[in-house]
Each structure stands twice: as C-alpha cells, then as structure tokens.
N, CA, C and O atoms as a GROMACS GRO file, in nm:
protein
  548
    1UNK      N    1  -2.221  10.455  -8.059
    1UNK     CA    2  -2.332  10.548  -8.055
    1UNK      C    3  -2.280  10.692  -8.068
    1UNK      O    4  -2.164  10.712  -8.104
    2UNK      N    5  -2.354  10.778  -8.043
    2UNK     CA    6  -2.310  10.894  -8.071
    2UNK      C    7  -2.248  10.977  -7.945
    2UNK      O    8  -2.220  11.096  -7.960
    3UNK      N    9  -2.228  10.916  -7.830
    3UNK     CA   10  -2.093  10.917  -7.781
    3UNK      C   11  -2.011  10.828  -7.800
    3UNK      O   12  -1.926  10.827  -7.711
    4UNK      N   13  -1.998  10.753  -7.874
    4UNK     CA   14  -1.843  10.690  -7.890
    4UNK      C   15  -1.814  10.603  -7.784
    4UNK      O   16  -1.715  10.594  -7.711
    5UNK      N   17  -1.964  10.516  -7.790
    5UNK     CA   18  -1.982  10.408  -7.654
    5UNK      C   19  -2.044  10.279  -7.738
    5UNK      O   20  -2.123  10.276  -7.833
    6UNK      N   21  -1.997  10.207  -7.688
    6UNK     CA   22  -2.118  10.071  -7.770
    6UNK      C   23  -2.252  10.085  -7.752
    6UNK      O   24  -2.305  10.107  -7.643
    7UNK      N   25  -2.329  10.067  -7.891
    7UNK     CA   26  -2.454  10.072  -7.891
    7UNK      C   27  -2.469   9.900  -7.818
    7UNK      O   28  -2.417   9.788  -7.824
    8UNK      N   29  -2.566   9.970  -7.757
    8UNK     CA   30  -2.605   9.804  -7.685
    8UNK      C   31  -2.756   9.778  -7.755
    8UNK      O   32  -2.801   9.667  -7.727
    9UNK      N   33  -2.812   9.831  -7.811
    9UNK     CA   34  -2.933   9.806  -7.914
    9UNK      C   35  -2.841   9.713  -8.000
    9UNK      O   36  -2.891   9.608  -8.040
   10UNK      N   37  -2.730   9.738  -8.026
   10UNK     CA   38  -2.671   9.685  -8.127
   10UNK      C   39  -2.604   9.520  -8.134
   10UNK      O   40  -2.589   9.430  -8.217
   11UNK      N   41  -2.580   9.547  -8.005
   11UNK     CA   42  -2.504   9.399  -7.945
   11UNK      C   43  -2.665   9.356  -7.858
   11UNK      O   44  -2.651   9.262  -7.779
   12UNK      N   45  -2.751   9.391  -7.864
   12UNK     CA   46  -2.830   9.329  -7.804
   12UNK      C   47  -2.920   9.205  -7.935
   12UNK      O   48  -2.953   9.087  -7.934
   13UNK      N   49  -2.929   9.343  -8.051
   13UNK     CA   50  -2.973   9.252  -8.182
   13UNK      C   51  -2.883   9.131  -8.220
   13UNK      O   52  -2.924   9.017  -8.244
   14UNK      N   53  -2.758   9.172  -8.222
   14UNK     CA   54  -2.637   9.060  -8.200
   14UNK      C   55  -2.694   8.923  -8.155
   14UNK      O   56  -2.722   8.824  -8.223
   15UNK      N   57  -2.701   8.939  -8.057
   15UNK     CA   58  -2.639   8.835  -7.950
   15UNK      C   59  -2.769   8.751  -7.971
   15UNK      O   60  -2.758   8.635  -7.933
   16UNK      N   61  -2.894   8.788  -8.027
   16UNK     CA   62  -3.006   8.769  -8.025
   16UNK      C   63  -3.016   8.673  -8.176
   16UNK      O   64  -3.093   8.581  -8.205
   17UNK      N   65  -2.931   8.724  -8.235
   17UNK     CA   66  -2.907   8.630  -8.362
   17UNK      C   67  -2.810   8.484  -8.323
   17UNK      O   68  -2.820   8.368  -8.363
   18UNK      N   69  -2.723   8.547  -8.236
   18UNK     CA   70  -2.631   8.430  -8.220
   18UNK      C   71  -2.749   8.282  -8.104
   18UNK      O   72  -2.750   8.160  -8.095
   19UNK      N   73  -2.822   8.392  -8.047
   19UNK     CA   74  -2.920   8.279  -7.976
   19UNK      C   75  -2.996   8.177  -8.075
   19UNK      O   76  -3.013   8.056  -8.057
   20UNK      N   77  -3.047   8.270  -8.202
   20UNK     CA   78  -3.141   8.219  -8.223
   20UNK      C   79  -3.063   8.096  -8.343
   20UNK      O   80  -3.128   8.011  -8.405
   21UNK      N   81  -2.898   8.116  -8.354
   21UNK     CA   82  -2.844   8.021  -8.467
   21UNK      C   83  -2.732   7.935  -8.368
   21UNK      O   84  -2.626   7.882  -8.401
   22UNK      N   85  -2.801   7.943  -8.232
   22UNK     CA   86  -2.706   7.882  -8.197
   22UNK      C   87  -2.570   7.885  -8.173
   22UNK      O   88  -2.503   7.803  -8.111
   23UNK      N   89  -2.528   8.010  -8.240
   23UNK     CA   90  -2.401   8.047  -8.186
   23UNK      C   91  -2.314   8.064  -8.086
   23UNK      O   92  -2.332   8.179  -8.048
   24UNK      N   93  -2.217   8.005  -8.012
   24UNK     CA   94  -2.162   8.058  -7.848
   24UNK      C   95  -2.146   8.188  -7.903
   24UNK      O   96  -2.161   8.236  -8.015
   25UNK      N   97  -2.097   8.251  -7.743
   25UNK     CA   98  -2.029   8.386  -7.727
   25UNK      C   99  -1.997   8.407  -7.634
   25UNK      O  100  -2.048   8.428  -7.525
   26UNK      N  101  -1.836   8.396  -7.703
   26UNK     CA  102  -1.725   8.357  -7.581
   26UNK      C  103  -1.741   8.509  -7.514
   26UNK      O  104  -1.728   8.485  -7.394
   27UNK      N  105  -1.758   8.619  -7.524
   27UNK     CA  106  -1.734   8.738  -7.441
   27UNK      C  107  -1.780   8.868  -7.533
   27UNK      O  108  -1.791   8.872  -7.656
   28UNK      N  109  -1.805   8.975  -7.432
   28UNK     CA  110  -1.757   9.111  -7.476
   28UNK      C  111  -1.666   9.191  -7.421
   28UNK      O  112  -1.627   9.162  -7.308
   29UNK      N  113  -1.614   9.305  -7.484
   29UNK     CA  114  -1.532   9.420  -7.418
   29UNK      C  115  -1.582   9.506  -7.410
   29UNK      O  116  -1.625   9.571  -7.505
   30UNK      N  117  -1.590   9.532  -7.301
   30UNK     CA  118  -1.630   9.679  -7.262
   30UNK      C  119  -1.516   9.774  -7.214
   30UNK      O  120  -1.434   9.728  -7.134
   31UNK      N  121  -1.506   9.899  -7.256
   31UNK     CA  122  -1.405   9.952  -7.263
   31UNK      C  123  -1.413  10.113  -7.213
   31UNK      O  124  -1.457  10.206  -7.280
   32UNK      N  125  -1.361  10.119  -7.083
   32UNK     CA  126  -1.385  10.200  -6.972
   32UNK      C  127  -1.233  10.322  -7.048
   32UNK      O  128  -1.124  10.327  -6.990
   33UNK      N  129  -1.259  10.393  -7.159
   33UNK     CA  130  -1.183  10.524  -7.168
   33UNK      C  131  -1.118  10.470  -7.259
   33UNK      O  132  -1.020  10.399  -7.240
   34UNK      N  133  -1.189  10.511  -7.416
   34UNK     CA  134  -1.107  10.509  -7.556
   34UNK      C  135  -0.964  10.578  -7.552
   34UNK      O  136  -0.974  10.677  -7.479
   35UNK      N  137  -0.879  10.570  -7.583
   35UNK     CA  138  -0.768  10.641  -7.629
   35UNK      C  139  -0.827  10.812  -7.689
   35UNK      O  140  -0.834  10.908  -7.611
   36UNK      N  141  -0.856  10.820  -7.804
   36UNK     CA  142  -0.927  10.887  -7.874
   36UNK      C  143  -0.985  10.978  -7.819
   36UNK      O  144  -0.943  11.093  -7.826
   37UNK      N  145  -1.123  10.935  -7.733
   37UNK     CA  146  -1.210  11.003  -7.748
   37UNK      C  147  -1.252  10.981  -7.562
   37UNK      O  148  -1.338  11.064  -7.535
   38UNK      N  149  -1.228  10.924  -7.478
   38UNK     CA  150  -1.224  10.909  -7.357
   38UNK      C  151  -1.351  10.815  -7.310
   38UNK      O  152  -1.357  10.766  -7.197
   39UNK      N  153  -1.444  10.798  -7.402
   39UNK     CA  154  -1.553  10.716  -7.387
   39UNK      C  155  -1.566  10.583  -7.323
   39UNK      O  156  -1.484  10.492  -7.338
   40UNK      N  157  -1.688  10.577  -7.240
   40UNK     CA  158  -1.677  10.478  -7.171
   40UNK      C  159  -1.805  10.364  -7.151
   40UNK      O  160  -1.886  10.364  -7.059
   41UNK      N  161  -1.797  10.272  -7.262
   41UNK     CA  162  -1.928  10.223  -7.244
   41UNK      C  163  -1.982  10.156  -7.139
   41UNK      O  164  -1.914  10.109  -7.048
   42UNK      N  165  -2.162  10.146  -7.151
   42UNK     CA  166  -2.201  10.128  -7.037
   42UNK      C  167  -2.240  10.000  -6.948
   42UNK      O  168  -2.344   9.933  -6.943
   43UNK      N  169  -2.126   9.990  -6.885
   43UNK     CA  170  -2.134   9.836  -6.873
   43UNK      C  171  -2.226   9.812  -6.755
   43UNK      O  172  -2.180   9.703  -6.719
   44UNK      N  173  -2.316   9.835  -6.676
   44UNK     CA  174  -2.427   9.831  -6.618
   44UNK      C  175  -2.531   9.792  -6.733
   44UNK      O  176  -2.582   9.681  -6.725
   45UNK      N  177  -2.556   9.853  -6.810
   45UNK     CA  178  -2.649   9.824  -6.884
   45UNK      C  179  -2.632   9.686  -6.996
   45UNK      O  180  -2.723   9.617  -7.042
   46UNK      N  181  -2.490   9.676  -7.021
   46UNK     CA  182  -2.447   9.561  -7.028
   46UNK      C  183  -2.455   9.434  -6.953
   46UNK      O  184  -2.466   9.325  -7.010
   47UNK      N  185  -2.449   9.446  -6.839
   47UNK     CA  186  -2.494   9.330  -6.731
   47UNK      C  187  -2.600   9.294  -6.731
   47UNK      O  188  -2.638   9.181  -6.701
   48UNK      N  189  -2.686   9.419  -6.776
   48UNK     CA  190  -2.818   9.354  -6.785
   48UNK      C  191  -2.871   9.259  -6.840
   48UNK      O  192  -2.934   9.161  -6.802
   49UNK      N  193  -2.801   9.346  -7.045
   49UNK     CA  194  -2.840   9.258  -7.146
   49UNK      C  195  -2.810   9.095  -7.060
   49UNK      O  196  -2.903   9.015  -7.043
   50UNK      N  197  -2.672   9.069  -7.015
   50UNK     CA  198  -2.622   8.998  -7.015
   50UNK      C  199  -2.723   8.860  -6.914
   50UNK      O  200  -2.705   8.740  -6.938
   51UNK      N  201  -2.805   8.900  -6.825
   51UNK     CA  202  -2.845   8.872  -6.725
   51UNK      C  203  -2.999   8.834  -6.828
   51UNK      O  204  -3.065   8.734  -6.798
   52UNK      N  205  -3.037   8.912  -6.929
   52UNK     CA  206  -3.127   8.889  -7.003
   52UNK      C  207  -3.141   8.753  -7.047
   52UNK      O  208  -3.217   8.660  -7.020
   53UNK      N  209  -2.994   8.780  -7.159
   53UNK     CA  210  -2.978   8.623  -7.220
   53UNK      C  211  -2.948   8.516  -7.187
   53UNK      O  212  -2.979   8.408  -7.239
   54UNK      N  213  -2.861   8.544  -7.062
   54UNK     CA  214  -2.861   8.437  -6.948
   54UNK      C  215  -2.970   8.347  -6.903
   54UNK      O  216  -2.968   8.226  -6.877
   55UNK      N  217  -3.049   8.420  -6.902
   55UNK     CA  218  -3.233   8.351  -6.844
   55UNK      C  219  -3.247   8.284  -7.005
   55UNK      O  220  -3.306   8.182  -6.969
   56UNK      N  221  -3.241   8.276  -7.086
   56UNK     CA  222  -3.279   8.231  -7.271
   56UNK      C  223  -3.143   8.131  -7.294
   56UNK      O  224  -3.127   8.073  -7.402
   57UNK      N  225  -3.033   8.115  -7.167
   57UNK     CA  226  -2.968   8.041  -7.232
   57UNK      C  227  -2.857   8.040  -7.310
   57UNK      O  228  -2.809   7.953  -7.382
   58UNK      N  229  -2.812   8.186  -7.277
   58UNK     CA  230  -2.725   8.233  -7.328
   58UNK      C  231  -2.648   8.347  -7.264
   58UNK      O  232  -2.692   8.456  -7.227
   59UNK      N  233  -2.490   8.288  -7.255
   59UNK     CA  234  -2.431   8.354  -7.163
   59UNK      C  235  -2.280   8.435  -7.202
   59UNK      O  236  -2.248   8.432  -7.321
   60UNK      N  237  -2.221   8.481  -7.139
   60UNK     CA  238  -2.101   8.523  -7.224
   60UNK      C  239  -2.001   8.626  -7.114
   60UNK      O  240  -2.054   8.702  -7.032
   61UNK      N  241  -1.873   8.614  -7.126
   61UNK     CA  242  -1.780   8.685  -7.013
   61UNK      C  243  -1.794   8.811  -7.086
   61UNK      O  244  -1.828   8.846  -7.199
   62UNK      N  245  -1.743   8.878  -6.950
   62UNK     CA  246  -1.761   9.054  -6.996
   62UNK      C  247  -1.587   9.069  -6.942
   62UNK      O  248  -1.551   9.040  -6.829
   63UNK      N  249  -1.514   9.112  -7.030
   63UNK     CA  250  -1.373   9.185  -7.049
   63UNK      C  251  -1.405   9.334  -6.992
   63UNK      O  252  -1.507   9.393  -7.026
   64UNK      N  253  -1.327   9.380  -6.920
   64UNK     CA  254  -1.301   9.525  -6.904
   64UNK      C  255  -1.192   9.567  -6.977
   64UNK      O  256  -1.098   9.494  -6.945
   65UNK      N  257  -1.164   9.632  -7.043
   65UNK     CA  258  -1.088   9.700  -7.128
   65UNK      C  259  -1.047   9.839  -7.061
   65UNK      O  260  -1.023   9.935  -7.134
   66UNK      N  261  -1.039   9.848  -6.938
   66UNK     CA  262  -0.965   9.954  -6.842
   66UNK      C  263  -0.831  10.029  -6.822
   66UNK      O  264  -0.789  10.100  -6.731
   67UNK      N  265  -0.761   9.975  -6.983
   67UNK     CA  266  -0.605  10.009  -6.980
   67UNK      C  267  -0.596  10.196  -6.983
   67UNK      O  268  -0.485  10.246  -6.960
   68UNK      N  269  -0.686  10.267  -7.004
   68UNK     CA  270  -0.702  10.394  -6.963
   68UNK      C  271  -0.767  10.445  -6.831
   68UNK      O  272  -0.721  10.511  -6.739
   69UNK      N  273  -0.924  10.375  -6.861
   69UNK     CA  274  -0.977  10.444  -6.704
   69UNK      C  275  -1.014  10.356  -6.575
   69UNK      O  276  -1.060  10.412  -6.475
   70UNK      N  277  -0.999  10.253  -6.578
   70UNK     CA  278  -0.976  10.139  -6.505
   70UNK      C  279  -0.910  10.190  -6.365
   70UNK      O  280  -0.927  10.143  -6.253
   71UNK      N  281  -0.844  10.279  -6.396
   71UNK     CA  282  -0.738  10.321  -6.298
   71UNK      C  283  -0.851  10.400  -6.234
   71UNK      O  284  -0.898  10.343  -6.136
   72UNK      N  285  -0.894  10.488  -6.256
   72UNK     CA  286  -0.997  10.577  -6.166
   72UNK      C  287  -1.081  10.545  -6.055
   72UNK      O  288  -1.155  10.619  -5.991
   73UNK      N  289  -1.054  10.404  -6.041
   73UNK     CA  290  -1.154  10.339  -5.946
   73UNK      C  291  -1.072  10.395  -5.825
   73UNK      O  292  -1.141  10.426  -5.727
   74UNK      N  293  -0.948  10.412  -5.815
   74UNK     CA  294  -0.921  10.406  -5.671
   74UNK      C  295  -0.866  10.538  -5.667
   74UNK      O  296  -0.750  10.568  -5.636
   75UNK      N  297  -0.963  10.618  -5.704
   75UNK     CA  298  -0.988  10.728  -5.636
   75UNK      C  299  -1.158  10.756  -5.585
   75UNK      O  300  -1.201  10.865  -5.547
   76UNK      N  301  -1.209  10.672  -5.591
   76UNK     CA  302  -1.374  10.694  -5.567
   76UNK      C  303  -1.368  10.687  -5.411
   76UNK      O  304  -1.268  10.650  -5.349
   77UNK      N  305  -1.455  10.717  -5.369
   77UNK     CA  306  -1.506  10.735  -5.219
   77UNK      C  307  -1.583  10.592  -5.224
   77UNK      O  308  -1.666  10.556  -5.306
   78UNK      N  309  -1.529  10.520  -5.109
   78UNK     CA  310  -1.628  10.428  -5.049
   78UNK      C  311  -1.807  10.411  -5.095
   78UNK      O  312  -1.890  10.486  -5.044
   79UNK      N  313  -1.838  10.326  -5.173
   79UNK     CA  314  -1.923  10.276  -5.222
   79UNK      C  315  -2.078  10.315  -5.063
   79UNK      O  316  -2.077  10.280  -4.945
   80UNK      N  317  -2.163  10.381  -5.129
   80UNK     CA  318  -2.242  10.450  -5.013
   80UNK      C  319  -2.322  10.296  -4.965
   80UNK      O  320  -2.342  10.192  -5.028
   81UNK      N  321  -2.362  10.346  -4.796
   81UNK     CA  322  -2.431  10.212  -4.765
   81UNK      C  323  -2.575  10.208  -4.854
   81UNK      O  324  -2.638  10.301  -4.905
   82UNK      N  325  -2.604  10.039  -4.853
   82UNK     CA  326  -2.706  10.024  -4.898
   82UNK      C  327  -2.728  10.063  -5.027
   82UNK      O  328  -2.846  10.042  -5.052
   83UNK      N  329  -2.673  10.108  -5.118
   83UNK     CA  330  -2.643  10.078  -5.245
   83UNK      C  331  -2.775  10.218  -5.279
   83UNK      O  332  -2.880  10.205  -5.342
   84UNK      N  333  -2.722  10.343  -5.212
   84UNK     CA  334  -2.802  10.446  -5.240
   84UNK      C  335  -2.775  10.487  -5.363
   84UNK      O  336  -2.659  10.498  -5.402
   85UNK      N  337  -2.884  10.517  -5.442
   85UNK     CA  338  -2.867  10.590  -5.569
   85UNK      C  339  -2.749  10.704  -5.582
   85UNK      O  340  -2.750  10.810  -5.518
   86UNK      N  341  -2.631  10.658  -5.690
   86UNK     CA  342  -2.549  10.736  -5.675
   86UNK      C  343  -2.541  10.934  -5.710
   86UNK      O  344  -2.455  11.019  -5.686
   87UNK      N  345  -2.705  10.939  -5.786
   87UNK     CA  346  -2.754  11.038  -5.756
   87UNK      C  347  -2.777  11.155  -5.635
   87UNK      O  348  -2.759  11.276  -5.626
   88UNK      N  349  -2.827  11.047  -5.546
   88UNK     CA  350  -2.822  11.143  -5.433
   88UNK      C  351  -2.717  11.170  -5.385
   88UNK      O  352  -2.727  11.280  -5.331
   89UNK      N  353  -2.582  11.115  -5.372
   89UNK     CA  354  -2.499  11.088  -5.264
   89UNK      C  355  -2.411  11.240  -5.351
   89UNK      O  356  -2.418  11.290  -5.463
   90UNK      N  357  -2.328  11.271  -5.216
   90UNK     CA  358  -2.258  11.389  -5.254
   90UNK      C  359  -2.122  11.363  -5.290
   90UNK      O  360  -2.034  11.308  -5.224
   91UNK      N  361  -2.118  11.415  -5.412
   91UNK     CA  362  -1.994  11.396  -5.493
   91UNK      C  363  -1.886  11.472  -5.466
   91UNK      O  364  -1.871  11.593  -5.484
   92UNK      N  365  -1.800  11.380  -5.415
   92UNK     CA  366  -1.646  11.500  -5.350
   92UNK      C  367  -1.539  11.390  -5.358
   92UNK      O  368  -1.558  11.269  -5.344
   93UNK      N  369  -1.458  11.434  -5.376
   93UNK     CA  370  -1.276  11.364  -5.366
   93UNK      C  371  -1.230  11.427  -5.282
   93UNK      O  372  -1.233  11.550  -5.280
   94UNK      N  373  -1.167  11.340  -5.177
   94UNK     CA  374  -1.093  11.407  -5.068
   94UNK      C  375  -0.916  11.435  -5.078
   94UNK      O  376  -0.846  11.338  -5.108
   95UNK      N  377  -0.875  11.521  -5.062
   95UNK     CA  378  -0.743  11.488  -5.026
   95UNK      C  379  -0.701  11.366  -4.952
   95UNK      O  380  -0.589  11.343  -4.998
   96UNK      N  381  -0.719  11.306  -4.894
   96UNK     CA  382  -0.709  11.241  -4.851
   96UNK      C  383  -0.711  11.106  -4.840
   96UNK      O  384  -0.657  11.026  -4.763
   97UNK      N  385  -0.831  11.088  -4.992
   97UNK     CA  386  -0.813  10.953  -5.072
   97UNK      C  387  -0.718  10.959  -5.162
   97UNK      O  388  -0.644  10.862  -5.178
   98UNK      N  389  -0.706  11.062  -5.228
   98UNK     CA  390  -0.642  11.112  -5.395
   98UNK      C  391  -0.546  11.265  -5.400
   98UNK      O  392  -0.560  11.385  -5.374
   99UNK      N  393  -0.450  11.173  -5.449
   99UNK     CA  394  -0.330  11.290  -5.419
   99UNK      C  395  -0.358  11.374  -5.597
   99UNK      O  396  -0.363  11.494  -5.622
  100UNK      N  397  -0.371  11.268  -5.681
  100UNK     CA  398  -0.342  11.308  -5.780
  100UNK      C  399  -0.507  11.369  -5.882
  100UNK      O  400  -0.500  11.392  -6.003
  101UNK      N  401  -0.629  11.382  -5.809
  101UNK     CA  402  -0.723  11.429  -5.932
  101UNK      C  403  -0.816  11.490  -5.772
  101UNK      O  404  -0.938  11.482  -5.757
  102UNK      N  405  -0.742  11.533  -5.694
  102UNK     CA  406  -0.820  11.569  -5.560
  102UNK      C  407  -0.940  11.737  -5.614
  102UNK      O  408  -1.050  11.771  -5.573
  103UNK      N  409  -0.855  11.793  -5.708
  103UNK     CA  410  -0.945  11.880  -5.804
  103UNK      C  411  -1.057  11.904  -5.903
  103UNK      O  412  -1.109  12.002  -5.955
  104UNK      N  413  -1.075  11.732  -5.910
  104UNK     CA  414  -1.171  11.771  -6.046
  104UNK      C  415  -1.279  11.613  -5.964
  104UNK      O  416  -1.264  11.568  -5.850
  105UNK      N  417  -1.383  11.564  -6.075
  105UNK     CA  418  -1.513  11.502  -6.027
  105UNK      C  419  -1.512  11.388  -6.148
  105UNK      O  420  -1.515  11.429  -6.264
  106UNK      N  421  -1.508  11.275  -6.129
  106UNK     CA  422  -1.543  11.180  -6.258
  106UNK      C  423  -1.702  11.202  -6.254
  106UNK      O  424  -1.757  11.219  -6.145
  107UNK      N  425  -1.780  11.202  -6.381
  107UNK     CA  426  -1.921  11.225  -6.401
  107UNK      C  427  -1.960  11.110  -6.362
  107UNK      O  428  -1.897  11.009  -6.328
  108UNK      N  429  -2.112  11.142  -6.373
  108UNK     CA  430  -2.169  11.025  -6.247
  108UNK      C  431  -2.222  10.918  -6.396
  108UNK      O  432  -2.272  10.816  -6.349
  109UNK      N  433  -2.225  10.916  -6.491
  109UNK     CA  434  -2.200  10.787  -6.569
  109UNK      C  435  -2.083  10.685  -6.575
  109UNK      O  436  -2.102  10.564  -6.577
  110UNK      N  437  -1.940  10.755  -6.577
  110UNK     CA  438  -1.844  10.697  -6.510
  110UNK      C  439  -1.858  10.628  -6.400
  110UNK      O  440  -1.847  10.506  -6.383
  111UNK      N  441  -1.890  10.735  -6.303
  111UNK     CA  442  -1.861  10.674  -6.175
  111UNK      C  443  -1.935  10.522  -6.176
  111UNK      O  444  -1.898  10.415  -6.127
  112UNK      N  445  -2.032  10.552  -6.236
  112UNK     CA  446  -2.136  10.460  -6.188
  112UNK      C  447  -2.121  10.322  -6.224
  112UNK      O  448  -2.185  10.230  -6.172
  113UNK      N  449  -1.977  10.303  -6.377
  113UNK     CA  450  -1.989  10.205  -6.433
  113UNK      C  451  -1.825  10.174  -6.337
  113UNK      O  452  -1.751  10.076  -6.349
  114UNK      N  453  -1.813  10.253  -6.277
  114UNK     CA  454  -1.633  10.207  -6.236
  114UNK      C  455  -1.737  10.088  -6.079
  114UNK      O  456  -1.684   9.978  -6.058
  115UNK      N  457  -1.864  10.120  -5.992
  115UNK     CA  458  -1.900  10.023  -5.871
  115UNK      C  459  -1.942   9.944  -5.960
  115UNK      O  460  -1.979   9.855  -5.883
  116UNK      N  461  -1.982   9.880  -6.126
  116UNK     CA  462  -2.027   9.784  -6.153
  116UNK      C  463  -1.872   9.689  -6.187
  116UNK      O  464  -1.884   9.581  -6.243
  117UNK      N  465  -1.757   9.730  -6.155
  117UNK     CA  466  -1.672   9.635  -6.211
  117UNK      C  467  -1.663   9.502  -6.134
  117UNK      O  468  -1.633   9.394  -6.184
  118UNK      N  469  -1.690   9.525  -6.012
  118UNK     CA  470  -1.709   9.409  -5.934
  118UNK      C  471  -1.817   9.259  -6.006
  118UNK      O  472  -1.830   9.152  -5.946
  119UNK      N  473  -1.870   9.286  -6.118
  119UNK     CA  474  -1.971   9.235  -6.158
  119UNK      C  475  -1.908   9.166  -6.320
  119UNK      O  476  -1.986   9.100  -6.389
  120UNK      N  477  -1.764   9.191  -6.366
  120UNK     CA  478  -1.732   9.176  -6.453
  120UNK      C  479  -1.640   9.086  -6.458
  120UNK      O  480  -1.593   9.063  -6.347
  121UNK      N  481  -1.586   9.013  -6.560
  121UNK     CA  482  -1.488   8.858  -6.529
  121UNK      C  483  -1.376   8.876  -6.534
  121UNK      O  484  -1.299   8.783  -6.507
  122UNK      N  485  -1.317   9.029  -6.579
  122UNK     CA  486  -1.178   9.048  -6.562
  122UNK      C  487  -1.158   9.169  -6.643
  122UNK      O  488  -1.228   9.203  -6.738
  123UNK      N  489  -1.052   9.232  -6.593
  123UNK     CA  490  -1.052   9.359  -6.621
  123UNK      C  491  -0.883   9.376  -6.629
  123UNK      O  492  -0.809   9.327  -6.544
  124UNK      N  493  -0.838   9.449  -6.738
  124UNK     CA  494  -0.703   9.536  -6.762
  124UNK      C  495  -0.676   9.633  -6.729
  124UNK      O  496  -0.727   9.704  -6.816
  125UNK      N  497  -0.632   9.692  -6.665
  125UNK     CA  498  -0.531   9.787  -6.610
  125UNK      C  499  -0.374   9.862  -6.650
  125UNK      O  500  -0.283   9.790  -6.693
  126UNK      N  501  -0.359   9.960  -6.638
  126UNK     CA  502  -0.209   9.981  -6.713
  126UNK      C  503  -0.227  10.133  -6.657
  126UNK      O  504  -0.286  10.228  -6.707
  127UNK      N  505  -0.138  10.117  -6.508
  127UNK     CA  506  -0.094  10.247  -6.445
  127UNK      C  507   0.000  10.311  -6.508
  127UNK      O  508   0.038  10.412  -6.447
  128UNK      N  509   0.044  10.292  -6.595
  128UNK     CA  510   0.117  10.405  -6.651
  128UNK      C  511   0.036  10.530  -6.737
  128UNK      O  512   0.073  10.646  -6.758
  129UNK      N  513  -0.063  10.476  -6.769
  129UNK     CA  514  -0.148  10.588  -6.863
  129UNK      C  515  -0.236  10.696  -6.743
  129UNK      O  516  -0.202  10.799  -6.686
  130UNK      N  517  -0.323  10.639  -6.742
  130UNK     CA  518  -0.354  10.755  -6.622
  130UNK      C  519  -0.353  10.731  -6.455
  130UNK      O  520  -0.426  10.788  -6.375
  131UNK      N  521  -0.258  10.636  -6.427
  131UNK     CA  522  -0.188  10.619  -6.322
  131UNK      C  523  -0.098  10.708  -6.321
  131UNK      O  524  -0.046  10.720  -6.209
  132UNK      N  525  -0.055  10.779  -6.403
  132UNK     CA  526   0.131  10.824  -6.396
  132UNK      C  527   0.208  10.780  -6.344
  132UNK      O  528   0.282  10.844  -6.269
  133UNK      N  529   0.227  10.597  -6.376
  133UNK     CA  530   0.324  10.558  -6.316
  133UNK      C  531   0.424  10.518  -6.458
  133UNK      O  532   0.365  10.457  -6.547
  134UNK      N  533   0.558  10.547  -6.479
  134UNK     CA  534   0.654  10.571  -6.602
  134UNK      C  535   0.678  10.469  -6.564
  134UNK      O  536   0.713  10.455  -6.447
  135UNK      N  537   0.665  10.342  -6.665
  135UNK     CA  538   0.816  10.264  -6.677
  135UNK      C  539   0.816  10.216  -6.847
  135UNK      O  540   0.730  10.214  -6.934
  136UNK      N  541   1.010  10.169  -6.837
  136UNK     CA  542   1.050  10.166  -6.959
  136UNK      C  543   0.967  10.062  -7.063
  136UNK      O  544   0.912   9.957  -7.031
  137UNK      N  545   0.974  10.118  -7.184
  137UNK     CA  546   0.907  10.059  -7.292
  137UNK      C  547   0.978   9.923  -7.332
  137UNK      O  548   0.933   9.856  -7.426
   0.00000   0.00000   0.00000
C-alpha cells in the first residue's frame, strides 16, 4: 500500500479466490520492519481477515517476519490491564525497562501490532540488527 505495508484488500481478494478454488494456504508473512523502508504491516488486521476465513473454512499460519523489528517488543511497557485501548494509555519508556531507545516512542501502530504477536504461529528474530547485538558473519 502506500505505506509500504501489505494491502490486506489485497490478500483478502486472494485468499477469497483460493476459497472459492479450493486452494490450501499454507501461511502468510507479515513483516514487522522492511529493511528499506521500516514498514510494518498490519498484523491485527490480519488476524482478523484470518479469523474471517477461518469461520468459511479456511485457515492459514501467520509467519512474523521480525528479523528487524521483532526486537522492539522488549522494550514496551507491560501490556495495560484489561486490554485498555492503547490509545488512552500513556506512552513512556522507562529507563528502567530500556537502556538502549529510553529516548524516543515506537508509534502507536507499531506498538499495537508488536501486543498482537502473541496471536501469531511463529515469529523471527535477529538481535543483531536492531538489537545491537554483533556477532561474526
């Protein structure tokens, strides 16, 4: 789309063809911070589709593709009780969770798709990219 996120209109028409010919579908990727362009599609809204076609009979694993921002999860603040709109809740990084981004704010579309990973079938990781953790190639 025109952030540089999966159109899910797009994979929704998809998947809607593969229902209607019968096709499996072994999975998607969703991919939490392009190389490129830092984009992060929206995999909440993905769960949905997913939860859609599920009810029609049609189901499919969701990949996290997190080898860039995957890592950002563990700097978030404790998931608010009761699953308050992450709207309201006040957005801060403490010293005290996060040594290393204690200055700046992941946007609340991010944030929002880093509490849906719990909801996804597996996810990649690679602390060396924005972990800053170095090791040899």
């Amino acid at each position: 789309d025109r952030n540089c996120r999966m159109d899910t209109e797009f994979l929704k028409h998809e998947l809607q063809k593969c229902l209607e010919q019968r096709w499996p579908v072994i999975g998607v990727t969703v991919v939490f911070g392009t190389t490129q362009e830092g984009a992060v599609d929206d995999l909440e809204k993905i769960l949905e589709i997913r939860k859609h076609f599920a009810e029609k009979g049609l189901t499919f694993y969701i990949h996290i593709d997190g080898a860039w921002g995957g890592y950002f999860a563990s700097v978030m603040q404790p998931n608010p009780a009761n699953e308050v709109s992450i709207e309201n809740v006040q957005r801060r990084i403490s010293a005290s969770c996060s040594t290393m981004f204690n200055e700046s704010q992941l946007s609340t579309h991010f944030e929002t798709q880093l509490r849906c990973l719990k909801d996804a079938n597996s996810i990649t990781l690679d602390p060396h990219k924005s972990g800053f953790c170095p090791y040899p190639a």
